[in-house]
Structures are given as structure tokens and as C-alpha cells.
mmCIF file of C-alpha atoms and ligand atoms in Angstrom:
data_model
loop_
_atom_site.group_PDB
_atom_site.id
_atom_site.type_symbol
_atom_site.label_atom_id
_atom_site.label_comp_id
_atom_site.label_asym_id
_atom_site.label_seq_id
_atom_site.Cartn_x
_atom_site.Cartn_y
_atom_site.Cartn_z
ATOM 1 C CA MET A 104 -13.789 -13.133 -31.191
ATOM 2 C CA HIS A 105 -11.970 -10.323 -32.653
ATOM 3 C CA SER A 106 -11.532 -8.307 -28.567
ATOM 4 C CA GLN A 107 -9.167 -11.644 -28.478
ATOM 5 C CA LEU A 108 -6.877 -10.646 -30.455
ATOM 6 C CA ALA A 109 -4.072 -7.891 -29.844
ATOM 7 C CA LEU A 110 -4.806 -4.187 -30.607
ATOM 8 C CA ILE A 111 -1.987 -4.643 -33.443
ATOM 9 C CA GLU A 112 -3.662 -8.079 -34.370
ATOM 10 C CA ARG A 113 -6.997 -6.398 -34.945
ATOM 11 C CA TYR A 114 -6.337 -3.603 -37.088
ATOM 12 C CA ARG A 115 -3.758 -5.454 -38.806
ATOM 13 C CA GLU A 116 -4.274 -4.610 -42.249
ATOM 14 C CA TYR A 117 -3.711 -0.486 -41.522
ATOM 15 C CA LEU A 118 -0.726 -1.201 -39.722
ATOM 16 C CA PRO A 119 3.233 -1.846 -40.538
ATOM 17 C CA ILE A 120 2.941 -5.494 -39.407
ATOM 18 C CA THR A 121 3.989 -8.714 -41.616
ATOM 19 C CA ASP A 122 3.933 -12.710 -39.879
ATOM 20 C CA ALA A 123 7.386 -12.049 -39.086
ATOM 21 C CA THR A 124 6.084 -9.377 -36.172
ATOM 22 C CA PRO A 125 5.697 -10.975 -32.363
ATOM 23 C CA ILE A 126 3.158 -9.287 -31.183
ATOM 24 C CA ILE A 127 4.092 -8.402 -27.314
ATOM 25 C CA SER A 128 0.743 -7.297 -26.309
ATOM 26 C CA LEU A 129 -0.721 -6.174 -22.341
ATOM 27 C CA GLY A 130 -4.706 -6.110 -23.397
ATOM 28 C CA GLU A 131 -4.159 -2.568 -24.863
ATOM 29 C CA GLY A 132 -7.037 -0.924 -26.354
ATOM 30 C CA ASN A 133 -10.787 -1.742 -27.320
ATOM 31 C CA THR A 134 -11.783 1.441 -24.434
ATOM 32 C CA PRO A 135 -14.559 2.488 -23.239
ATOM 33 C CA LEU A 136 -16.300 5.280 -25.009
ATOM 34 C CA VAL A 137 -18.602 6.979 -22.118
ATOM 35 C CA LYS A 138 -21.298 9.136 -22.605
ATOM 36 C CA ALA A 139 -21.895 12.472 -20.555
ATOM 37 C CA VAL A 140 -24.444 12.219 -18.519
ATOM 38 C CA ASN A 141 -24.482 15.695 -16.788
ATOM 39 C CA LEU A 142 -21.099 17.707 -17.713
ATOM 40 C CA HIS A 143 -22.710 19.032 -20.921
ATOM 41 C CA ARG A 144 -25.474 20.678 -18.474
ATOM 42 C CA LEU A 145 -22.959 21.682 -16.559
ATOM 43 C CA ILE A 146 -21.284 23.823 -19.372
ATOM 44 C CA GLY A 147 -24.162 24.981 -20.422
ATOM 45 C CA ALA A 148 -25.292 22.393 -23.667
ATOM 46 C CA SER A 149 -27.850 20.699 -22.794
ATOM 47 C CA GLY A 150 -28.351 19.190 -26.225
ATOM 48 C CA MET A 151 -24.682 17.933 -26.610
ATOM 49 C CA LYS A 152 -23.374 14.678 -27.563
ATOM 50 C CA LEU A 153 -20.411 14.465 -25.795
ATOM 51 C CA TYR A 154 -18.604 10.860 -25.560
ATOM 52 C CA PHE A 155 -15.530 10.438 -23.433
ATOM 53 C CA LYS A 156 -12.329 8.256 -24.771
ATOM 54 C CA LEU A 157 -10.920 6.834 -21.136
ATOM 55 C CA GLU A 158 -7.517 5.852 -22.215
ATOM 56 C CA GLY A 159 -7.259 5.428 -18.349
ATOM 57 C CA LEU A 160 -8.004 2.176 -18.541
ATOM 58 C CA ASN A 161 -5.499 0.562 -20.639
ATOM 59 C CA PRO A 162 -3.118 -1.764 -18.966
ATOM 60 C CA THR A 163 -0.660 0.894 -17.639
ATOM 61 C CA GLY A 164 -3.591 3.209 -16.907
ATOM 62 C CA SER A 165 -2.538 5.867 -20.601
ATOM 63 C CA PHE A 166 -2.966 5.778 -24.172
ATOM 64 C CA LYS A 167 0.956 5.469 -24.858
ATOM 65 C CA ASP A 168 0.239 1.671 -24.651
ATOM 66 C CA ARG A 169 -1.313 1.745 -28.009
ATOM 67 C CA GLY A 170 1.529 2.828 -29.676
ATOM 68 C CA MET A 171 3.897 1.011 -26.918
ATOM 69 C CA THR A 172 2.934 -2.454 -28.152
ATOM 70 C CA LEU A 173 3.908 -1.856 -31.976
ATOM 71 C CA ALA A 174 7.182 -0.267 -31.361
ATOM 72 C CA ILE A 175 8.321 -2.824 -28.618
ATOM 73 C CA SER A 176 6.904 -5.411 -30.799
ATOM 74 C CA LYS A 177 8.842 -3.816 -34.381
ATOM 75 C CA ALA A 178 12.175 -3.673 -31.782
ATOM 76 C CA VAL A 179 11.809 -6.894 -31.017
ATOM 77 C CA GLU A 180 11.878 -8.124 -34.746
ATOM 78 C CA ALA A 181 14.516 -5.607 -35.509
ATOM 79 C CA GLY A 182 16.760 -7.911 -32.859
ATOM 80 C CA ALA A 183 16.927 -4.711 -30.845
ATOM 81 C CA ARG A 184 18.627 -5.384 -27.364
ATOM 82 C CA GLY A 185 17.630 -1.967 -25.336
ATOM 83 C CA VAL A 186 15.014 0.722 -26.082
ATOM 84 C CA ILE A 187 15.399 3.810 -23.832
ATOM 85 C CA CYS A 188 13.183 7.248 -24.012
ATOM 86 C CA ALA A 189 12.610 10.260 -22.485
ATOM 87 C CA SER A 190 9.266 10.870 -20.646
ATOM 88 C CA THR A 191 7.300 13.445 -18.523
ATOM 89 C CA GLY A 192 6.021 9.213 -16.755
ATOM 90 C CA ASN A 193 3.712 8.019 -19.274
ATOM 91 C CA THR A 194 5.899 6.920 -21.591
ATOM 92 C CA SER A 195 8.167 5.462 -19.603
ATOM 93 C CA ALA A 196 5.624 3.719 -17.770
ATOM 94 C CA SER A 197 4.588 1.982 -20.646
ATOM 95 C CA ALA A 198 7.665 1.456 -22.572
ATOM 96 C CA ALA A 199 9.004 -0.279 -19.076
ATOM 97 C CA ALA A 200 6.222 -2.688 -18.832
ATOM 98 C CA PHE A 201 6.171 -3.778 -22.516
ATOM 99 C CA ALA A 202 10.041 -4.139 -22.150
ATOM 100 C CA ALA A 203 9.907 -6.283 -19.360
ATOM 101 C CA LYS A 204 6.862 -8.529 -21.489
ATOM 102 C CA ALA A 205 9.338 -8.617 -24.430
ATOM 103 C CA GLY A 206 12.624 -9.101 -22.090
ATOM 104 C CA LEU A 207 13.921 -6.446 -23.452
ATOM 105 C CA LYS A 208 16.371 -3.508 -21.349
ATOM 106 C CA CYS A 209 14.684 -0.279 -20.716
ATOM 107 C CA TYR A 210 16.325 3.156 -19.446
ATOM 108 C CA VAL A 211 14.323 5.618 -18.616
ATOM 109 C CA ILE A 212 15.292 9.110 -18.620
ATOM 110 C CA LEU A 213 13.019 11.709 -16.213
ATOM 111 C CA PRO A 214 12.703 15.429 -15.403
ATOM 112 C CA ALA A 215 13.813 15.380 -11.886
ATOM 113 C CA GLY A 216 10.723 16.362 -9.375
ATOM 114 C CA HIS A 217 7.971 17.037 -12.145
ATOM 115 C CA VAL A 218 7.112 13.045 -12.751
ATOM 116 C CA ALA A 219 3.741 11.955 -11.123
ATOM 117 C CA LEU A 220 4.528 9.668 -7.938
ATOM 118 C CA GLY A 221 2.252 6.519 -9.504
ATOM 119 C CA LYS A 222 4.289 6.706 -12.831
ATOM 120 C CA LEU A 223 7.812 6.850 -11.670
ATOM 121 C CA ALA A 224 6.579 3.847 -8.926
ATOM 122 C CA GLN A 225 5.437 1.597 -12.683
ATOM 123 C CA ALA A 226 8.733 1.815 -14.177
ATOM 124 C CA ILE A 227 10.625 1.214 -11.489
ATOM 125 C CA LEU A 228 8.440 -1.619 -10.404
ATOM 126 C CA TYR A 229 9.169 -2.528 -14.442
ATOM 127 C CA GLY A 230 12.246 -3.113 -14.398
ATOM 128 C CA ALA A 231 13.535 -0.031 -16.297
ATOM 129 C CA LYS A 232 17.193 1.397 -15.417
ATOM 130 C CA VAL A 233 15.181 5.456 -14.062
ATOM 131 C CA ILE A 234 17.320 8.178 -14.705
ATOM 132 C CA PRO A 235 15.868 11.424 -13.695
ATOM 133 C CA ILE A 236 18.553 14.677 -15.255
ATOM 134 C CA GLU A 237 18.762 18.075 -13.600
ATOM 135 C CA GLY A 238 16.850 19.383 -16.870
ATOM 136 C CA ASN A 239 13.215 19.407 -18.272
ATOM 137 C CA PHE A 240 11.729 16.776 -20.617
ATOM 138 C CA ASP A 241 13.239 18.627 -23.744
ATOM 139 C CA ARG A 242 16.436 18.705 -22.979
ATOM 140 C CA ALA A 243 15.684 14.694 -21.529
ATOM 141 C CA LEU A 244 14.638 14.427 -25.315
ATOM 142 C CA GLU A 245 17.141 15.836 -27.060
ATOM 143 C CA LEU A 246 20.417 13.895 -24.933
ATOM 144 C CA VAL A 247 18.126 10.825 -25.482
ATOM 145 C CA ARG A 248 18.317 11.533 -29.480
ATOM 146 C CA GLU A 249 22.196 12.483 -28.841
ATOM 147 C CA ILE A 250 23.255 9.176 -27.098
ATOM 148 C CA ALA A 251 20.852 6.175 -28.689
ATOM 149 C CA ASP A 252 22.643 5.356 -31.630
ATOM 150 C CA ASP A 253 25.853 4.766 -29.423
ATOM 151 C CA CYS A 254 24.484 3.270 -26.977
ATOM 152 C CA GLN A 255 22.607 0.832 -29.538
ATOM 153 C CA VAL A 256 19.361 1.379 -27.977
ATOM 154 C CA THR A 257 15.785 1.940 -30.069
ATOM 155 C CA ILE A 258 14.578 5.038 -29.056
ATOM 156 C CA VAL A 259 10.605 4.559 -28.024
ATOM 157 C CA ASN A 260 9.477 8.300 -27.983
ATOM 158 C CA SER A 261 6.861 9.050 -30.931
ATOM 159 C CA ILE A 262 9.663 10.529 -33.297
ATOM 160 C CA ASN A 263 10.019 5.992 -33.248
ATOM 161 C CA PRO A 264 7.616 5.905 -36.409
ATOM 162 C CA TYR A 265 5.488 2.709 -34.990
ATOM 163 C CA ARG A 266 4.422 4.580 -31.900
ATOM 164 C CA LEU A 267 2.002 7.312 -34.170
ATOM 165 C CA GLU A 268 0.642 4.531 -36.242
ATOM 166 C CA GLY A 269 -0.303 1.902 -33.093
ATOM 167 C CA GLN A 270 -1.899 5.417 -31.847
ATOM 168 C CA LYS A 271 -4.206 6.203 -34.361
ATOM 169 C CA THR A 272 -6.192 2.833 -33.942
ATOM 170 C CA GLY A 273 -7.793 4.684 -30.891
ATOM 171 C CA ALA A 274 -9.838 6.883 -33.695
ATOM 172 C CA PHE A 275 -10.466 3.423 -35.841
ATOM 173 C CA GLU A 276 -12.081 2.199 -31.667
ATOM 174 C CA ILE A 277 -14.187 5.968 -31.419
ATOM 175 C CA ILE A 278 -15.534 5.442 -35.020
ATOM 176 C CA GLU A 279 -16.702 2.113 -34.500
ATOM 177 C CA ALA A 280 -18.429 2.677 -31.457
ATOM 178 C CA LEU A 281 -20.550 5.559 -32.134
ATOM 179 C CA GLY A 282 -21.114 4.240 -36.010
ATOM 180 C CA GLN A 283 -19.316 7.522 -37.838
ATOM 181 C CA ALA A 284 -16.551 10.169 -36.616
ATOM 182 C CA PRO A 285 -17.330 12.608 -34.329
ATOM 183 C CA GLU A 286 -18.353 16.745 -35.035
ATOM 184 C CA TYR A 287 -15.890 17.939 -32.751
ATOM 185 C CA PHE A 288 -12.361 15.851 -31.146
ATOM 186 C CA CYS A 289 -10.407 17.538 -28.715
ATOM 187 C CA ILE A 290 -7.759 16.296 -26.839
ATOM 188 C CA PRO A 291 -4.656 17.277 -24.721
ATOM 189 C CA VAL A 292 -1.391 17.891 -26.706
ATOM 190 C CA GLY A 293 2.259 18.118 -24.981
ATOM 191 C CA ASN A 294 4.349 16.590 -26.930
ATOM 192 C CA ALA A 295 1.712 16.611 -30.590
ATOM 193 C CA GLY A 296 2.279 13.230 -30.929
ATOM 194 C CA ASN A 297 -1.220 11.994 -30.225
ATOM 195 C CA ILE A 298 -3.353 14.389 -32.076
ATOM 196 C CA SER A 299 -1.127 13.463 -35.093
ATOM 197 C CA ALA A 300 -1.806 9.985 -34.504
ATOM 198 C CA TYR A 301 -5.887 10.054 -34.524
ATOM 199 C CA ARG A 302 -5.731 12.808 -37.391
ATOM 200 C CA ARG A 303 -4.225 9.914 -39.264
ATOM 201 C CA GLY A 304 -6.509 7.372 -37.917
ATOM 202 C CA PHE A 305 -9.193 9.682 -38.781
ATOM 203 C CA LYS A 306 -7.994 9.943 -42.006
ATOM 204 C CA GLN A 307 -7.377 7.238 -43.316
ATOM 205 C CA TRP A 308 -10.819 5.616 -43.025
ATOM 206 C CA TRP A 309 -11.718 9.362 -44.097
ATOM 207 C CA GLN A 310 -10.245 8.476 -47.287
ATOM 208 C CA SER A 311 -11.247 4.320 -47.761
ATOM 209 C CA GLY A 312 -14.562 5.809 -47.496
ATOM 210 C CA LYS A 313 -15.705 4.483 -44.398
ATOM 211 C CA ILE A 314 -16.715 7.867 -43.005
ATOM 212 C CA ALA A 315 -18.262 10.329 -44.734
ATOM 213 C CA LYS A 316 -16.435 13.131 -42.714
ATOM 214 C CA ALA A 317 -13.495 13.739 -40.400
ATOM 215 C CA PRO A 318 -13.931 15.738 -37.345
ATOM 216 C CA MET A 319 -12.668 18.838 -36.177
ATOM 217 C CA MET A 320 -9.645 18.917 -34.483
ATOM 218 C CA PHE A 321 -9.097 20.135 -31.069
ATOM 219 C CA GLY A 322 -5.707 20.534 -29.630
ATOM 220 C CA PHE A 323 -4.801 21.841 -26.397
ATOM 221 C CA GLU A 324 -1.581 23.196 -25.074
ATOM 222 C CA ALA A 325 -1.187 23.998 -21.280
ATOM 223 C CA GLU A 326 -0.613 28.085 -21.044
ATOM 224 C CA GLY A 327 2.901 27.469 -19.323
ATOM 225 C CA ALA A 328 3.786 25.535 -22.375
ATOM 226 C CA ALA A 329 2.253 26.877 -25.222
ATOM 227 C CA ALA A 330 4.940 26.488 -27.797
ATOM 228 C CA ILE A 331 2.462 25.879 -31.238
ATOM 229 C CA VAL A 332 0.137 28.437 -29.702
ATOM 230 C CA GLN A 333 2.632 31.367 -29.956
ATOM 231 C CA GLY A 334 5.046 30.028 -32.254
ATOM 232 C CA LYS A 335 8.127 29.391 -30.299
ATOM 233 C CA PRO A 336 9.335 27.192 -28.719
ATOM 234 C CA ILE A 337 9.313 28.069 -24.624
ATOM 235 C CA ALA A 338 12.606 27.173 -22.981
ATOM 236 C CA ASN A 339 11.261 26.648 -19.353
ATOM 237 C CA PRO A 340 7.834 25.542 -19.984
ATOM 238 C CA GLU A 341 5.218 25.305 -16.399
ATOM 239 C CA THR A 342 2.448 23.961 -15.647
ATOM 240 C CA PHE A 343 0.537 21.392 -12.432
ATOM 241 C CA ALA A 344 -0.388 19.297 -15.501
ATOM 242 C CA THR A 345 3.357 17.686 -15.738
ATOM 243 C CA ALA A 346 2.506 15.052 -17.960
ATOM 244 C CA ILE A 347 2.057 17.981 -20.708
ATOM 245 C CA ARG A 348 5.177 19.700 -19.431
ATOM 246 C CA ILE A 349 7.108 20.259 -22.453
ATOM 247 C CA GLY A 350 8.374 23.179 -24.478
ATOM 248 C CA ASN A 351 9.347 22.188 -27.825
ATOM 249 C CA PRO A 352 7.079 19.533 -29.180
ATOM 250 C CA ALA A 353 8.425 16.698 -31.316
ATOM 251 C CA SER A 354 5.330 16.416 -33.638
ATOM 252 C CA TRP A 355 4.521 20.570 -33.968
ATOM 253 C CA GLN A 356 4.006 20.374 -37.487
ATOM 254 C CA GLU A 357 2.354 17.253 -37.902
ATOM 255 C CA ALA A 358 -0.465 18.340 -35.465
ATOM 256 C CA GLU A 359 -0.471 22.009 -36.471
ATOM 257 C CA LEU A 360 -1.469 20.287 -40.500
ATOM 258 C CA ALA A 361 -4.088 18.090 -38.016
ATOM 259 C CA ALA A 362 -5.699 20.836 -36.864
ATOM 260 C CA ASN A 363 -5.427 23.313 -39.949
ATOM 261 C CA GLU A 364 -6.621 20.783 -43.044
ATOM 262 C CA SER A 365 -9.446 19.189 -40.437
ATOM 263 C CA GLY A 366 -10.798 23.043 -39.760
ATOM 264 C CA GLY A 367 -9.786 22.885 -35.807
ATOM 265 C CA LEU A 368 -7.466 24.726 -33.873
ATOM 266 C CA ILE A 369 -4.325 24.380 -31.080
ATOM 267 C CA ASP A 370 -5.062 26.712 -28.538
ATOM 268 C CA SER A 371 -3.798 26.642 -24.803
ATOM 269 C CA VAL A 372 -5.775 26.528 -21.683
ATOM 270 C CA THR A 373 -4.351 27.942 -17.748
ATOM 271 C CA ASP A 374 -4.106 25.819 -15.098
ATOM 272 C CA ASP A 375 -6.974 26.958 -13.493
ATOM 273 C CA GLU A 376 -8.984 26.370 -16.237
ATOM 274 C CA ILE A 377 -7.570 22.762 -16.097
ATOM 275 C CA LEU A 378 -7.821 21.992 -12.632
ATOM 276 C CA HIS A 379 -11.542 23.190 -12.752
ATOM 277 C CA ALA A 380 -12.112 20.677 -15.517
ATOM 278 C CA TYR A 381 -10.361 18.310 -13.581
ATOM 279 C CA LYS A 382 -13.260 18.514 -11.026
ATOM 280 C CA LEU A 383 -16.003 18.098 -12.598
ATOM 281 C CA LEU A 384 -15.221 15.150 -14.105
ATOM 282 C CA ALA A 385 -14.682 13.598 -11.145
ATOM 283 C CA GLU A 386 -17.577 15.214 -9.250
ATOM 284 C CA SER A 387 -20.124 15.034 -12.596
ATOM 285 C CA GLU A 388 -19.633 12.088 -14.416
ATOM 286 C CA GLY A 389 -17.122 10.094 -11.518
ATOM 287 C CA ILE A 390 -14.195 10.276 -14.209
ATOM 288 C CA PHE A 391 -10.895 9.989 -12.229
ATOM 289 C CA CYS A 392 -8.531 11.701 -15.118
ATOM 290 C CA GLU A 393 -5.303 13.308 -14.943
ATOM 291 C CA PRO A 394 -4.669 16.316 -14.409
ATOM 292 C CA SER A 395 -2.870 16.732 -18.088
ATOM 293 C CA SER A 396 -6.211 14.741 -19.640
ATOM 294 C CA ALA A 397 -8.533 17.479 -18.167
ATOM 295 C CA ALA A 398 -6.860 19.835 -20.758
ATOM 296 C CA SER A 399 -9.290 18.896 -23.641
ATOM 297 C CA VAL A 400 -12.572 19.052 -21.772
ATOM 298 C CA ALA A 401 -11.184 22.260 -20.164
ATOM 299 C CA GLY A 402 -10.577 23.100 -23.929
ATOM 300 C CA LEU A 403 -13.896 21.957 -25.316
ATOM 301 C CA ILE A 404 -15.689 24.751 -22.305
ATOM 302 C CA LYS A 405 -13.037 27.193 -23.611
ATOM 303 C CA GLN A 406 -14.033 27.194 -27.514
ATOM 304 C CA LEU A 407 -17.743 26.106 -26.744
ATOM 305 C CA LYS A 408 -17.904 29.951 -24.688
ATOM 306 C CA ALA A 409 -16.349 31.288 -28.033
ATOM 307 C CA GLY A 410 -18.576 29.789 -30.261
ATOM 308 C CA SER A 411 -15.849 27.968 -32.566
ATOM 309 C CA VAL A 412 -17.969 24.615 -30.762
ATOM 310 C CA LEU A 413 -21.481 24.068 -31.387
ATOM 311 C CA PRO A 414 -23.712 23.444 -28.409
ATOM 312 C CA ASP A 415 -25.843 20.026 -29.987
ATOM 313 C CA ALA A 416 -22.668 18.992 -32.130
ATOM 314 C CA LEU A 417 -21.376 15.771 -31.573
ATOM 315 C CA VAL A 418 -18.403 15.753 -29.524
ATOM 316 C CA THR A 419 -15.249 13.461 -28.406
ATOM 317 C CA CYS A 420 -12.624 14.441 -25.344
ATOM 318 C CA VAL A 421 -9.904 11.902 -24.980
ATOM 319 C CA LEU A 422 -8.851 11.439 -21.738
ATOM 320 C CA THR A 423 -5.328 10.431 -22.074
ATOM 321 C CA GLY A 424 -4.880 9.689 -18.771
ATOM 322 C CA ASN A 425 -5.527 7.477 -15.015
ATOM 323 C CA GLY A 426 -6.460 9.468 -12.101
ATOM 324 C CA LEU A 427 -4.544 7.142 -10.038
ATOM 325 C CA LYS A 428 -1.084 8.130 -11.233
ATOM 326 C CA ASP A 429 -1.461 11.312 -9.804
ATOM 327 C CA PRO A 430 -2.524 11.359 -6.065
ATOM 328 C CA ASP A 431 -0.915 14.328 -5.257
ATOM 329 C CA SER A 432 -2.775 16.544 -8.058
ATOM 330 C CA ALA A 433 -6.314 15.401 -6.590
ATOM 331 C CA LEU A 434 -5.234 16.076 -2.893
ATOM 332 C CA LYS A 435 -3.570 19.260 -3.539
ATOM 333 C CA SER A 436 -6.295 20.401 -5.372
ATOM 334 C CA SER A 437 -8.933 19.576 -2.913
ATOM 335 C CA GLN A 438 -9.124 21.718 0.604
ATOM 336 C CA VAL A 439 -10.620 17.978 2.679
ATOM 337 C CA ASP A 440 -9.926 18.145 6.297
ATOM 338 C CA LEU A 441 -9.088 14.834 6.816
ATOM 339 C CA THR A 442 -8.337 15.726 11.061
ATOM 340 C CA PRO A 443 -9.582 12.321 12.711
ATOM 341 C CA VAL A 444 -13.162 12.691 14.479
ATOM 342 C CA LYS A 445 -13.366 10.447 17.485
ATOM 343 C CA ALA A 446 -15.167 6.680 17.268
ATOM 344 C CA GLU A 447 -18.166 7.850 18.420
ATOM 345 C CA ALA A 448 -21.431 8.305 16.646
ATOM 346 C CA LYS A 449 -22.493 11.329 17.841
ATOM 347 C CA GLN A 450 -19.588 12.898 16.300
ATOM 348 C CA LEU A 451 -18.939 11.499 13.357
ATOM 349 C CA VAL A 452 -22.751 12.274 12.250
ATOM 350 C CA LYS A 453 -21.893 15.889 13.470
ATOM 351 C CA ALA A 454 -19.009 15.422 11.227
ATOM 352 C CA MET A 455 -21.057 14.598 8.416
ATOM 353 C CA GLY A 456 -22.972 17.692 8.403
ATOM 354 C CA LEU A 457 -25.713 16.627 9.364
HETATM 355 C C1 LIG B 248 -2.182 11.732 -19.478
HETATM 356 O O1 LIG B 248 4.841 10.554 -21.162
HETATM 357 O O2 LIG B 248 4.953 12.935 -23.270
HETATM 358 O O3 LIG B 248 1.151 15.498 -27.530
HETATM 359 O O4 LIG B 248 6.706 11.595 -21.684
HETATM 360 O O5 LIG B 248 0.978 11.578 -20.353
HETATM 361 O O6 LIG B 248 0.952 12.835 -27.613
HETATM 362 O O7 LIG B 248 2.746 14.427 -26.045
HETATM 363 C C2 LIG B 248 3.289 12.232 -22.437
HETATM 364 C C3 LIG B 248 2.013 13.004 -22.559
HETATM 365 C C4 LIG B 248 -1.476 14.282 -22.869
HETATM 366 C C5 LIG B 248 0.418 14.384 -24.706
HETATM 367 N N1 LIG B 248 -1.854 13.434 -21.667
HETATM 368 O O8 LIG B 248 0.630 13.619 -25.711
HETATM 369 C C6 LIG B 248 5.697 11.270 -22.402
HETATM 370 C C7 LIG B 248 4.380 12.321 -22.434
HETATM 371 C C8 LIG B 248 -0.879 12.498 -21.108
HETATM 372 C C9 LIG B 248 -0.082 12.560 -21.537
HETATM 373 C C10 LIG B 248 -0.616 13.795 -23.204
HETATM 374 C C11 LIG B 248 0.692 13.059 -22.653
HETATM 375 P P1 LIG B 248 1.291 13.725 -26.593
#
């Protein structure tokens, strides 16, 4: 029965909703936690119990839906006319979809030229007003903060207090699926909201006695956008993982605290390491996530080599978004000859390399 409830109804006792809150849902949450059968062996940890939380199976294809269902429900409850966000893509897709269902106007401010095509297509088709700027994500978020009040629109970036509250439900689902918390928890870090949200979820259920121990939180920034690791904002962040191309994370302090107090770490991974993990997930586990999502696995591989993750541990990696959003990255990262061969059996068998 409980799977028929909307995500935020299912966990309502842990969330700031009341009988007066209209529930705007697209069927988010309840995503699969899939056990690795090959990848852990390929990274030299055959005894590892490794699980992937497939957040790309949410209705708009990313984890953002967990927070957006609550942010949009609360915006409707408060009588908002419209919502606005800056985005590297996934927030905009999610905001646009939930706003469409709620009948709210949605304004989306994007860094021109650095949003994966699928995400842009989503925001447009869901009917948002999409405005690219000549600037990066950090500048877009500054502008959104500057104009939201005057324009009488609600910000639905993760600085909206309801976003992270909704996103913490991912931690609850992992605990329910495993019957305990993982020992190590690995996640990509961009604006640093999701790692903060998961920490809230794990901490809340640890403090209420539902789990004996909370996981060590390991967050991974892209090396060219690693503000937290370097201890200073990055003016011109660069990485091929466009979703985490962010130089001044909004939840910087909460994320650092999450890593520190849980005994974990925020580290960085190179584009090459991300690319390697992206392909490994696809080829060894049949999982097509987006490049940014693969930062969690790239980071796991790095920490395993460094000895900070033990090879026989219980580990969960969050795969934050669906690879189908970004087919360009998939094709660009593979050297495949797609020249057509003659439609003849002999030619075909030869092309098959047999
Ligand atoms: C697939 O959509 O910031 O550390 O504007 O799309 O919580 O920011 C997306 C971020 C990881 C990083 N994986 O999460 C946006 C945006 C994917 C993402 C992140 C994002 P945060």
C-alpha cells in the first residue's frame, strides 16, 4: 500500500507538511537500490557489498524530484504565482515539470552552452520560460537571488528550505532497503545540497534510534570545480561533467560539516577518472548514468586505492541522474565508427569482426 502514497506523504512525519499542504507529485522516489555484480571485482574489491541508488529513475530523470515535490507543494500552499531557478540543467527540468503540474509559471536561468541537451529539451517542453545567460551557474544563481523578491517568484534552488528536506528521503529509502545504513556513502558534489540532505536523513534516523550507526559521507567534486577541496570559490569552474560545473557551492558549510562529523571526506576527481567510471558503470553493470553521477564511483575507486575505504565494506553510491539526458557526452567519449556498411550478409559479418 505504502508505495501508492506520494513520497512526501509516505515520510510526512519527518517533513514540514500539514493537512493544508497540497501534495504535488509526479510519482517520484522509491528508486531501485541495485547491487553490483561485476564492478567491485573490476576495481579490486571482490568482497565489497556495493549498491547503486538509481536516482535517474525519478520522473524527470534525476534526484532533484525528491526536493522539488516538497518545494513546489509548499509554494502552492503559500499562494505563489511562479517559481524561478538557476540551473546546470536538472533542477530546471524538475522545477519545470512540477510547476507544470501545479499550474505555476516557471522561469529557468541557465549558463549558455553548458547544459546537456536532454535537460534543456525537458525544461522547454514542460513549458518553462527558459533564459540562457552569458555567464556560468554561479552568476545565474546570484542573479536569481537578486531579482526573485522584486519579481514575486519563489526560488526553488536548494537554498529554498524545503528542497533539502525533501531530498533527505533518499537516505530513508537506502536504510529501508538495506535494513541498516551503509558503512560508506559516496555522492557527487556540485552545489553541495544533496550530500547535506542525505546527511540530514541519516542523522535524523540515527538520532531516533532507527539505525545503530550513520555512514561515513564521501563527497566528490570535479577537479576543475573543486571549491570545497581547495578552500576557495573557483571563478571559472571547468569540467566535462556539466551538472557539477559549479564554483561557489551554496551548501558549502553544511556539506563540509556532513563529511567531517561523519568521519568522511570531500575530495575531487579528474575528468578522466569520471569518464572511466561512467564507462565502467555502463559496460560492467548496464547502468547508464550521466557523467556527473559517475563522480561517486570515480571517488570510490580513488578512496579504495588510498585505503580510506576498506575493500570488504558495505558501500552505497548515489547515481544522481539518467545518462539519457546527455547523449552527446556518451557519443563523444566513445570512438565508434558509425559509417554504414553495405546491406549484405557477408559485409555485415565482416563488420561484426567475426
Ligand atoms: C546529475 O541542476 O546543480 O551537490 O542546477 O544534476 O546537490 O548540487 C545539479 C546538480 C549531481 C550535484 N549530479 O548535486 C542543477 C544542479 C547531478 C546533478 C549534482 C547535480 P548538488
